[in-house]
Short mmCIF file of N, CA and C and ligand atoms in Angstrom, two decimals:
data_model
loop_
_atom_site.label_atom_id
_atom_site.label_comp_id
_atom_site.label_asym_id
_atom_site.label_seq_id
_atom_site.Cartn_x
_atom_site.Cartn_y
_atom_site.Cartn_z
N MET A 1 18.30 -44.77 33.46
CA MET A 1 17.47 -44.66 32.11
C MET A 1 18.20 -44.64 30.84
N ALA A 2 17.07 -45.05 30.26
CA ALA A 2 17.75 -44.66 28.56
C ALA A 2 17.03 -44.50 27.54
N VAL A 3 17.28 -43.96 26.67
CA VAL A 3 16.44 -43.43 25.46
C VAL A 3 16.44 -44.85 24.36
N ARG A 4 15.82 -45.71 24.15
CA ARG A 4 16.09 -46.67 23.33
C ARG A 4 15.55 -46.34 21.76
N GLN A 5 16.00 -47.28 21.16
CA GLN A 5 15.79 -47.25 19.40
C GLN A 5 14.24 -47.02 18.99
N ILE A 6 13.76 -46.30 18.16
CA ILE A 6 12.38 -46.58 17.68
C ILE A 6 12.08 -47.37 16.78
N ARG A 7 11.71 -48.48 16.11
CA ARG A 7 11.37 -49.20 15.07
C ARG A 7 10.67 -48.79 14.40
N THR A 8 10.80 -48.43 13.32
CA THR A 8 9.95 -47.56 11.99
C THR A 8 9.50 -48.87 10.95
N ILE A 9 8.31 -48.12 10.65
CA ILE A 9 7.38 -49.00 9.45
C ILE A 9 8.38 -49.75 8.41
N GLY A 10 8.17 -51.00 8.49
CA GLY A 10 9.14 -51.97 7.69
C GLY A 10 9.81 -52.77 8.19
N ASP A 11 9.69 -52.44 9.21
CA ASP A 11 10.41 -53.47 10.46
C ASP A 11 9.36 -54.73 10.63
N GLU A 12 9.74 -55.85 10.48
CA GLU A 12 8.64 -56.78 10.79
C GLU A 12 8.40 -57.05 12.17
N ILE A 13 9.50 -56.50 13.21
CA ILE A 13 8.80 -56.67 14.59
C ILE A 13 7.68 -55.87 14.80
N LEU A 14 7.30 -54.93 14.40
CA LEU A 14 5.68 -54.34 14.45
C LEU A 14 4.95 -54.86 13.97
N THR A 15 5.22 -56.10 13.34
CA THR A 15 3.55 -56.55 12.70
C THR A 15 3.63 -58.12 13.40
N LYS A 16 4.18 -58.26 14.32
CA LYS A 16 4.24 -59.58 15.35
C LYS A 16 3.03 -59.29 16.44
N LYS A 17 2.73 -60.35 16.98
CA LYS A 17 1.94 -60.68 17.97
C LYS A 17 2.78 -60.10 19.49
N CYS A 18 2.38 -59.55 20.36
CA CYS A 18 3.15 -59.54 21.65
C CYS A 18 2.55 -60.66 22.80
N LYS A 19 3.64 -61.06 23.51
CA LYS A 19 3.35 -61.87 24.47
C LYS A 19 2.83 -61.30 25.85
N PRO A 20 2.06 -61.62 26.46
CA PRO A 20 1.68 -61.16 27.79
C PRO A 20 2.77 -61.23 28.71
N VAL A 21 3.19 -60.41 29.67
CA VAL A 21 3.90 -60.37 30.97
C VAL A 21 3.59 -61.14 32.05
N ARG A 22 4.27 -61.98 32.69
CA ARG A 22 4.06 -63.21 33.51
C ARG A 22 4.56 -62.59 34.76
N GLU A 23 5.36 -61.87 34.77
CA GLU A 23 5.83 -61.39 36.20
C GLU A 23 6.78 -60.24 35.85
N LEU A 24 7.08 -59.21 36.83
CA LEU A 24 7.68 -57.61 36.44
C LEU A 24 8.89 -57.84 37.13
N THR A 25 9.84 -58.36 36.16
CA THR A 25 11.21 -58.69 36.69
C THR A 25 11.88 -56.96 36.61
N PRO A 26 13.28 -56.83 37.07
CA PRO A 26 13.93 -55.32 37.04
C PRO A 26 13.98 -55.22 35.74
N ARG A 27 14.32 -55.88 35.12
CA ARG A 27 14.44 -55.64 33.27
C ARG A 27 12.89 -54.83 32.71
N MET A 28 11.97 -55.76 32.95
CA MET A 28 10.72 -55.50 32.53
C MET A 28 10.72 -53.67 33.72
N ALA A 29 10.97 -53.82 34.76
CA ALA A 29 10.58 -52.14 35.06
C ALA A 29 11.57 -51.25 34.58
N GLN A 30 12.89 -51.48 34.07
CA GLN A 30 14.05 -50.74 33.39
C GLN A 30 13.27 -50.18 32.42
N LEU A 31 12.75 -51.42 31.54
CA LEU A 31 12.14 -51.27 30.06
C LEU A 31 11.11 -50.34 29.83
N ILE A 32 10.10 -50.34 30.99
CA ILE A 32 9.11 -49.20 31.47
C ILE A 32 9.44 -47.99 31.52
N GLU A 33 10.51 -47.78 32.54
CA GLU A 33 11.49 -46.23 32.26
C GLU A 33 11.88 -45.76 31.15
N ASP A 34 12.67 -46.80 30.79
CA ASP A 34 12.86 -46.34 29.56
C ASP A 34 12.01 -45.85 28.40
N MET A 35 10.79 -46.87 28.47
CA MET A 35 9.72 -46.43 27.31
C MET A 35 8.97 -45.02 27.52
N PHE A 36 9.13 -44.69 28.84
CA PHE A 36 8.58 -43.37 28.93
C PHE A 36 9.75 -42.45 28.35
N GLU A 37 11.06 -42.35 29.05
CA GLU A 37 11.67 -41.57 28.44
C GLU A 37 12.05 -41.60 27.10
N THR A 38 11.70 -42.67 26.29
CA THR A 38 12.22 -42.57 24.57
C THR A 38 10.95 -41.74 24.02
N MET A 39 9.72 -41.88 24.85
CA MET A 39 8.55 -41.39 24.14
C MET A 39 8.07 -39.94 24.41
N TYR A 40 8.79 -39.26 25.93
CA TYR A 40 9.06 -38.19 25.79
C TYR A 40 10.29 -37.50 25.00
N GLU A 41 11.60 -37.93 25.14
CA GLU A 41 12.56 -37.39 23.94
C GLU A 41 11.89 -37.27 22.40
N SER A 42 10.93 -38.22 22.50
CA SER A 42 10.14 -37.74 20.74
C SER A 42 9.42 -37.20 20.51
N ASP A 43 8.34 -36.53 21.93
CA ASP A 43 7.30 -36.05 21.76
C ASP A 43 6.16 -36.34 21.64
N GLY A 44 6.08 -37.94 21.56
CA GLY A 44 4.94 -38.77 21.49
C GLY A 44 3.90 -38.67 22.52
N VAL A 45 2.58 -39.38 22.90
CA VAL A 45 1.90 -39.25 23.78
C VAL A 45 1.72 -41.03 24.23
N GLY A 46 2.46 -41.75 23.37
CA GLY A 46 2.42 -43.29 23.51
C GLY A 46 3.32 -44.05 22.98
N LEU A 47 3.58 -44.80 23.94
CA LEU A 47 4.37 -45.87 23.36
C LEU A 47 4.21 -47.39 23.13
N ALA A 48 4.35 -48.29 22.65
CA ALA A 48 4.27 -49.88 22.87
C ALA A 48 5.85 -50.30 23.01
N ALA A 49 5.74 -51.12 23.72
CA ALA A 49 7.11 -51.98 23.49
C ALA A 49 7.57 -52.64 22.33
N PRO A 50 6.82 -53.11 21.19
CA PRO A 50 7.00 -53.91 20.42
C PRO A 50 8.07 -52.60 19.51
N GLN A 51 7.75 -51.17 19.50
CA GLN A 51 8.33 -50.08 19.20
C GLN A 51 9.82 -49.90 19.51
N VAL A 52 9.82 -50.43 20.30
CA VAL A 52 11.42 -50.54 21.06
C VAL A 52 12.02 -51.95 20.98
N GLY A 53 11.51 -52.60 20.18
CA GLY A 53 12.00 -54.19 19.57
C GLY A 53 11.31 -55.21 20.83
N ILE A 54 10.84 -55.02 21.90
CA ILE A 54 10.16 -55.54 22.66
C ILE A 54 8.69 -56.35 22.42
N LEU A 55 8.85 -57.60 22.29
CA LEU A 55 7.65 -58.33 21.85
C LEU A 55 6.66 -58.71 22.96
N LYS A 56 6.59 -57.75 24.10
CA LYS A 56 5.60 -57.78 25.44
C LYS A 56 4.50 -57.17 25.22
N GLN A 57 3.52 -57.46 26.11
CA GLN A 57 2.24 -56.70 26.19
C GLN A 57 2.61 -55.63 27.06
N ILE A 58 3.23 -54.45 26.53
CA ILE A 58 3.48 -53.27 27.47
C ILE A 58 3.28 -51.98 26.53
N VAL A 59 2.46 -51.19 27.46
CA VAL A 59 2.16 -49.60 26.78
C VAL A 59 2.27 -48.53 27.63
N VAL A 60 3.21 -47.34 27.36
CA VAL A 60 3.05 -46.33 27.96
C VAL A 60 2.31 -45.29 27.49
N ILE A 61 1.17 -44.65 28.24
CA ILE A 61 0.70 -43.41 27.53
C ILE A 61 1.01 -41.89 28.75
N ASP A 62 1.31 -40.88 28.29
CA ASP A 62 0.88 -39.60 28.69
C ASP A 62 0.27 -38.59 27.93
N VAL A 63 -1.02 -38.35 28.04
CA VAL A 63 -1.36 -37.06 27.03
C VAL A 63 -1.90 -35.83 27.49
N GLU A 64 -0.95 -36.13 28.59
CA GLU A 64 -0.69 -34.51 29.58
C GLU A 64 -1.90 -34.61 30.49
N ASP A 65 -2.46 -35.38 31.16
CA ASP A 65 -3.62 -35.52 31.96
C ASP A 65 -3.34 -35.23 33.33
N GLU A 66 -1.92 -35.48 33.60
CA GLU A 66 -1.53 -35.78 34.88
C GLU A 66 -1.40 -36.85 35.28
N ASN A 67 -1.26 -37.95 34.46
CA ASN A 67 -1.37 -39.12 34.59
C ASN A 67 0.02 -39.84 33.63
N GLN A 68 0.60 -40.63 33.99
CA GLN A 68 1.40 -41.62 33.31
C GLN A 68 0.80 -42.75 33.45
N TYR A 69 0.42 -43.29 32.23
CA TYR A 69 -0.51 -44.41 32.57
C TYR A 69 0.14 -45.77 31.70
N VAL A 70 0.76 -46.70 32.42
CA VAL A 70 1.08 -47.91 32.29
C VAL A 70 0.24 -49.05 32.00
N LEU A 71 0.24 -49.86 30.90
CA LEU A 71 -0.74 -50.79 30.69
C LEU A 71 0.07 -52.18 30.19
N ILE A 72 -0.25 -53.02 31.11
CA ILE A 72 0.50 -54.49 31.04
C ILE A 72 -0.57 -55.56 30.45
N ASN A 73 -0.60 -56.18 29.73
CA ASN A 73 -1.47 -57.05 29.26
C ASN A 73 -2.84 -56.71 28.92
N PRO A 74 -3.19 -55.23 28.56
CA PRO A 74 -4.60 -54.70 28.08
C PRO A 74 -5.01 -55.27 27.41
N GLU A 75 -6.42 -54.76 27.93
CA GLU A 75 -7.74 -55.54 27.01
C GLU A 75 -8.79 -54.53 26.78
N ILE A 76 -9.41 -54.41 25.71
CA ILE A 76 -10.38 -53.08 25.56
C ILE A 76 -11.84 -54.19 26.41
N VAL A 77 -12.45 -53.47 27.00
CA VAL A 77 -13.75 -54.14 27.54
C VAL A 77 -14.95 -53.70 27.17
N GLU A 78 -14.83 -52.11 27.07
CA GLU A 78 -15.91 -51.43 26.17
C GLU A 78 -15.57 -50.43 25.76
N ALA A 79 -16.09 -50.43 24.37
CA ALA A 79 -15.82 -49.21 23.40
C ALA A 79 -17.36 -48.64 22.87
N SER A 80 -17.18 -47.55 22.96
CA SER A 80 -18.38 -46.73 22.51
C SER A 80 -18.31 -45.38 21.77
N GLY A 81 -18.99 -44.88 20.91
CA GLY A 81 -19.36 -43.39 20.65
C GLY A 81 -18.43 -43.55 19.30
N SER A 82 -17.58 -42.35 18.60
CA SER A 82 -16.82 -42.75 17.44
C SER A 82 -16.10 -41.12 17.42
N GLN A 83 -15.10 -40.88 16.72
CA GLN A 83 -14.14 -39.83 16.79
C GLN A 83 -13.24 -39.89 15.16
N THR A 84 -13.46 -38.84 14.88
CA THR A 84 -12.70 -38.99 13.31
C THR A 84 -11.57 -37.85 13.38
N ASP A 85 -10.24 -38.19 13.05
CA ASP A 85 -9.44 -37.19 13.62
C ASP A 85 -7.71 -37.72 13.17
N ALA A 86 -7.03 -36.32 12.92
CA ALA A 86 -5.69 -37.08 12.75
C ALA A 86 -5.03 -37.57 13.62
N GLU A 87 -4.47 -38.52 13.07
CA GLU A 87 -3.00 -39.61 13.93
C GLU A 87 -1.98 -39.91 13.61
N GLY A 88 -0.77 -39.88 14.34
CA GLY A 88 0.71 -40.13 14.03
C GLY A 88 0.92 -41.01 14.80
N CYS A 89 2.36 -41.32 14.30
CA CYS A 89 2.95 -42.57 15.18
C CYS A 89 4.63 -42.59 15.19
N LEU A 90 5.23 -42.76 16.31
CA LEU A 90 6.76 -42.42 16.23
C LEU A 90 7.39 -43.56 15.29
N SER A 91 6.56 -44.15 14.89
CA SER A 91 7.18 -45.78 14.06
C SER A 91 6.65 -45.15 12.88
N VAL A 92 6.05 -44.24 12.59
CA VAL A 92 5.78 -43.95 10.99
C VAL A 92 6.19 -42.14 10.92
N PRO A 93 7.22 -41.92 11.09
CA PRO A 93 7.90 -40.66 11.24
C PRO A 93 7.14 -39.68 10.25
N GLY A 94 7.03 -38.66 10.34
CA GLY A 94 6.91 -37.18 9.68
C GLY A 94 5.37 -37.82 9.22
N LYS A 95 4.70 -38.31 9.32
CA LYS A 95 3.73 -38.59 8.64
C LYS A 95 2.33 -38.60 9.35
N SER A 96 0.90 -38.15 9.06
CA SER A 96 -0.44 -38.30 9.78
C SER A 96 -1.34 -38.65 9.14
N GLY A 97 -2.71 -39.32 9.56
CA GLY A 97 -3.25 -39.88 8.26
C GLY A 97 -5.02 -39.60 9.39
N THR A 98 -5.72 -39.85 8.79
CA THR A 98 -6.79 -39.79 9.57
C THR A 98 -7.64 -40.96 9.76
N VAL A 99 -7.82 -41.13 11.04
CA VAL A 99 -8.56 -42.62 11.33
C VAL A 99 -9.67 -42.54 12.79
N THR A 100 -10.79 -43.24 12.16
CA THR A 100 -12.05 -43.12 13.14
C THR A 100 -11.59 -44.34 13.87
N ARG A 101 -12.08 -43.75 15.34
CA ARG A 101 -11.83 -44.58 16.59
C ARG A 101 -13.13 -44.55 17.59
N PRO A 102 -13.04 -45.18 18.48
CA PRO A 102 -14.12 -44.74 19.66
C PRO A 102 -13.88 -43.89 20.28
N ASP A 103 -14.58 -43.31 20.83
CA ASP A 103 -14.95 -41.88 21.84
C ASP A 103 -14.81 -41.99 23.07
N HIS A 104 -14.78 -43.51 23.24
CA HIS A 104 -15.21 -43.78 24.98
C HIS A 104 -14.54 -45.12 25.10
N VAL A 105 -13.25 -45.48 25.91
CA VAL A 105 -13.11 -46.91 26.14
C VAL A 105 -12.69 -46.99 27.19
N VAL A 106 -12.97 -48.40 28.03
CA VAL A 106 -12.67 -48.81 29.12
C VAL A 106 -11.42 -49.83 29.03
N VAL A 107 -10.27 -49.79 29.82
CA VAL A 107 -9.07 -50.93 29.22
C VAL A 107 -9.01 -51.42 30.67
N ARG A 108 -9.12 -52.92 30.50
CA ARG A 108 -8.40 -53.64 31.94
C ARG A 108 -7.12 -54.16 31.81
N CYS A 109 -6.41 -53.71 32.44
CA CYS A 109 -5.17 -54.25 32.38
C CYS A 109 -4.37 -54.20 33.55
N LEU A 110 -3.06 -54.71 33.81
CA LEU A 110 -2.48 -54.74 34.96
C LEU A 110 -1.44 -53.01 35.10
N ASN A 111 -1.17 -52.57 36.22
CA ASN A 111 -0.24 -51.49 36.17
C ASN A 111 1.18 -51.65 36.41
N GLU A 112 2.07 -50.69 36.91
CA GLU A 112 3.19 -50.93 36.83
C GLU A 112 3.93 -51.82 38.10
N LYS A 113 2.64 -51.76 39.19
CA LYS A 113 3.01 -52.92 40.35
C LYS A 113 2.19 -54.34 39.86
N MET A 114 1.88 -54.54 38.77
CA MET A 114 1.31 -56.08 38.29
C MET A 114 -0.30 -55.85 39.04
N GLU A 115 -0.85 -54.88 39.49
CA GLU A 115 -1.91 -54.89 40.16
C GLU A 115 -3.27 -54.63 38.88
N PRO A 116 -3.98 -55.44 39.23
CA PRO A 116 -5.17 -55.23 38.05
C PRO A 116 -5.77 -53.46 38.07
N VAL A 117 -6.08 -52.82 37.47
CA VAL A 117 -6.43 -51.81 37.00
C VAL A 117 -7.66 -51.75 36.00
N GLU A 118 -8.67 -50.60 36.12
CA GLU A 118 -9.58 -50.43 34.88
C GLU A 118 -9.01 -48.87 34.46
N TYR A 119 -9.14 -48.46 33.19
CA TYR A 119 -8.73 -47.31 32.73
C TYR A 119 -9.95 -46.80 32.02
N VAL A 120 -10.41 -45.48 32.07
CA VAL A 120 -11.44 -44.66 31.36
C VAL A 120 -10.66 -43.72 30.66
N GLY A 121 -10.97 -43.93 29.37
CA GLY A 121 -10.49 -42.79 28.16
C GLY A 121 -11.65 -42.27 27.46
N ASP A 122 -11.25 -40.89 27.37
CA ASP A 122 -12.68 -40.17 26.39
C ASP A 122 -11.18 -39.60 25.31
N GLY A 123 -12.28 -38.89 24.46
CA GLY A 123 -11.36 -38.55 23.33
C GLY A 123 -9.99 -39.04 23.11
N LEU A 124 -8.83 -38.06 23.12
CA LEU A 124 -7.56 -38.43 22.72
C LEU A 124 -7.04 -39.25 23.45
N LEU A 125 -7.55 -39.48 24.89
CA LEU A 125 -7.04 -40.97 25.53
C LEU A 125 -7.59 -42.13 25.27
N ALA A 126 -8.66 -42.01 24.63
CA ALA A 126 -9.70 -43.64 23.89
C ALA A 126 -8.52 -43.66 22.74
N ARG A 127 -8.34 -42.63 22.06
CA ARG A 127 -7.64 -43.01 20.44
C ARG A 127 -6.30 -43.53 20.93
N CYS A 128 -5.37 -43.01 22.11
CA CYS A 128 -4.32 -43.42 22.71
C CYS A 128 -4.74 -45.00 23.05
N PHE A 129 -5.07 -45.16 23.55
CA PHE A 129 -5.28 -46.65 24.16
C PHE A 129 -5.64 -47.40 23.10
N CYS A 130 -6.27 -47.18 21.96
CA CYS A 130 -6.93 -47.93 20.82
C CYS A 130 -5.69 -48.43 20.19
N HIS A 131 -4.74 -47.27 19.52
CA HIS A 131 -3.83 -47.16 18.47
C HIS A 131 -2.50 -48.43 19.33
N GLU A 132 -2.42 -47.68 21.03
CA GLU A 132 -1.04 -48.65 21.75
C GLU A 132 -1.60 -49.61 21.35
N ILE A 133 -3.02 -50.54 21.93
CA ILE A 133 -3.44 -51.83 21.76
C ILE A 133 -3.20 -52.54 20.79
N ASP A 134 -3.20 -51.52 19.56
CA ASP A 134 -2.98 -52.21 18.18
C ASP A 134 -1.71 -52.83 18.01
N HIS A 135 -0.80 -51.90 18.58
CA HIS A 135 0.71 -51.92 18.34
C HIS A 135 0.69 -53.63 19.22
N LEU A 136 0.33 -53.94 20.23
CA LEU A 136 0.65 -55.26 20.53
C LEU A 136 -0.01 -56.16 19.77
N GLN A 137 -1.02 -55.98 19.08
CA GLN A 137 -1.43 -57.04 17.90
C GLN A 137 -0.77 -56.97 16.61
N GLY A 138 0.61 -56.08 16.76
CA GLY A 138 1.13 -56.19 15.34
C GLY A 138 0.28 -55.24 14.27
N HIS A 139 -0.66 -54.38 15.06
CA HIS A 139 -1.25 -53.42 14.02
C HIS A 139 -0.50 -51.82 14.03
N LEU A 140 -0.36 -51.46 12.79
CA LEU A 140 -0.38 -49.95 12.67
C LEU A 140 -1.62 -49.02 12.32
N TYR A 141 -1.33 -47.80 12.70
CA TYR A 141 -2.79 -47.29 12.19
C TYR A 141 -2.45 -46.93 10.53
N VAL A 142 -1.52 -46.88 9.92
CA VAL A 142 -2.00 -46.78 8.38
C VAL A 142 -2.76 -47.53 8.06
N GLU A 143 -3.09 -49.07 8.65
CA GLU A 143 -3.95 -50.12 7.63
C GLU A 143 -5.31 -49.47 7.90
N LYS A 144 -6.06 -48.20 8.85
CA LYS A 144 -6.72 -47.93 8.89
C LYS A 144 -7.17 -46.52 8.70
N VAL A 145 -6.29 -45.96 7.85
CA VAL A 145 -6.28 -44.65 7.66
C VAL A 145 -7.37 -44.36 6.38
N GLU A 146 -8.13 -43.12 6.42
CA GLU A 146 -9.31 -42.91 5.76
C GLU A 146 -8.71 -41.89 4.71
N GLY A 147 -8.38 -42.21 3.37
CA GLY A 147 -7.72 -41.53 2.47
C GLY A 147 -6.24 -41.87 2.14
N GLU A 148 -5.32 -40.57 2.03
CA GLU A 148 -3.70 -40.72 2.02
C GLU A 148 -3.34 -40.10 3.59
N LEU A 149 -1.88 -40.73 3.20
CA LEU A 149 -0.97 -40.16 4.55
C LEU A 149 -0.48 -39.02 4.15
N ARG A 150 -0.55 -38.18 5.05
CA ARG A 150 -0.35 -36.61 4.82
C ARG A 150 1.07 -36.68 5.51
N ASP A 151 2.07 -35.58 4.82
CA ASP A 151 3.47 -35.13 5.29
C ASP A 151 3.11 -34.04 6.17
N LEU A 152 3.74 -34.47 7.44
CA LEU A 152 3.50 -33.46 8.38
C LEU A 152 4.10 -31.90 8.25
N GLU A 153 5.12 -31.85 7.36
CA GLU A 153 5.67 -30.65 7.23
C GLU A 153 5.08 -29.82 6.21
N GLU A 154 4.47 -30.60 5.72
CA GLU A 154 3.55 -30.04 4.38
C GLU A 154 2.32 -29.13 5.27
N GLU A 155 1.83 -30.09 6.24
CA GLU A 155 0.77 -29.77 6.68
C GLU A 155 0.57 -28.36 7.65
N ALA A 156 2.01 -28.25 8.14
CA ALA A 156 2.17 -27.04 8.85
C ALA A 156 2.55 -25.84 8.14
N GLU A 157 2.96 -26.10 6.70
CA GLU A 157 2.91 -24.77 5.77
C GLU A 157 1.92 -24.53 5.48
N GLU A 158 0.87 -25.18 5.35
CA GLU A 158 -0.61 -24.78 4.64
C GLU A 158 -1.03 -23.85 5.74
NI1 NI B 1 2.02 -45.78 17.41
#
């Protein structure tokens, strides 16, 4: 396991579309382990492969609901409701912004064993699914922010 370097906004790789994963190679399994380690190291709740420089459709998520979600080739097949709340991203360090997302999302994807699965997310998990799947399309949450991006330190002092 290894912590990988997180690419930050301005890095072109974050604007590119990711390719689907066809087979789970040992390298890919290693990447998934490293993505979890990198995410935990930075206190994140989700990480997409392009954030560590790999243009593959792979996402890891842990919103502390006792699941470690691995999403390979994910697709949102159902979205409903709406939530407006603060959002951040490890690729946009020190910042936060208000984004409206669906409140309920169903994702169809492959898991870490390349088995087809469906994940249902509400609230934070739904937000996470949408945010991370956006990364795979080359989109950052800052494109969807309502109002200004805020500074995290300033917010903590208020
Ligand atoms: Ni992000």
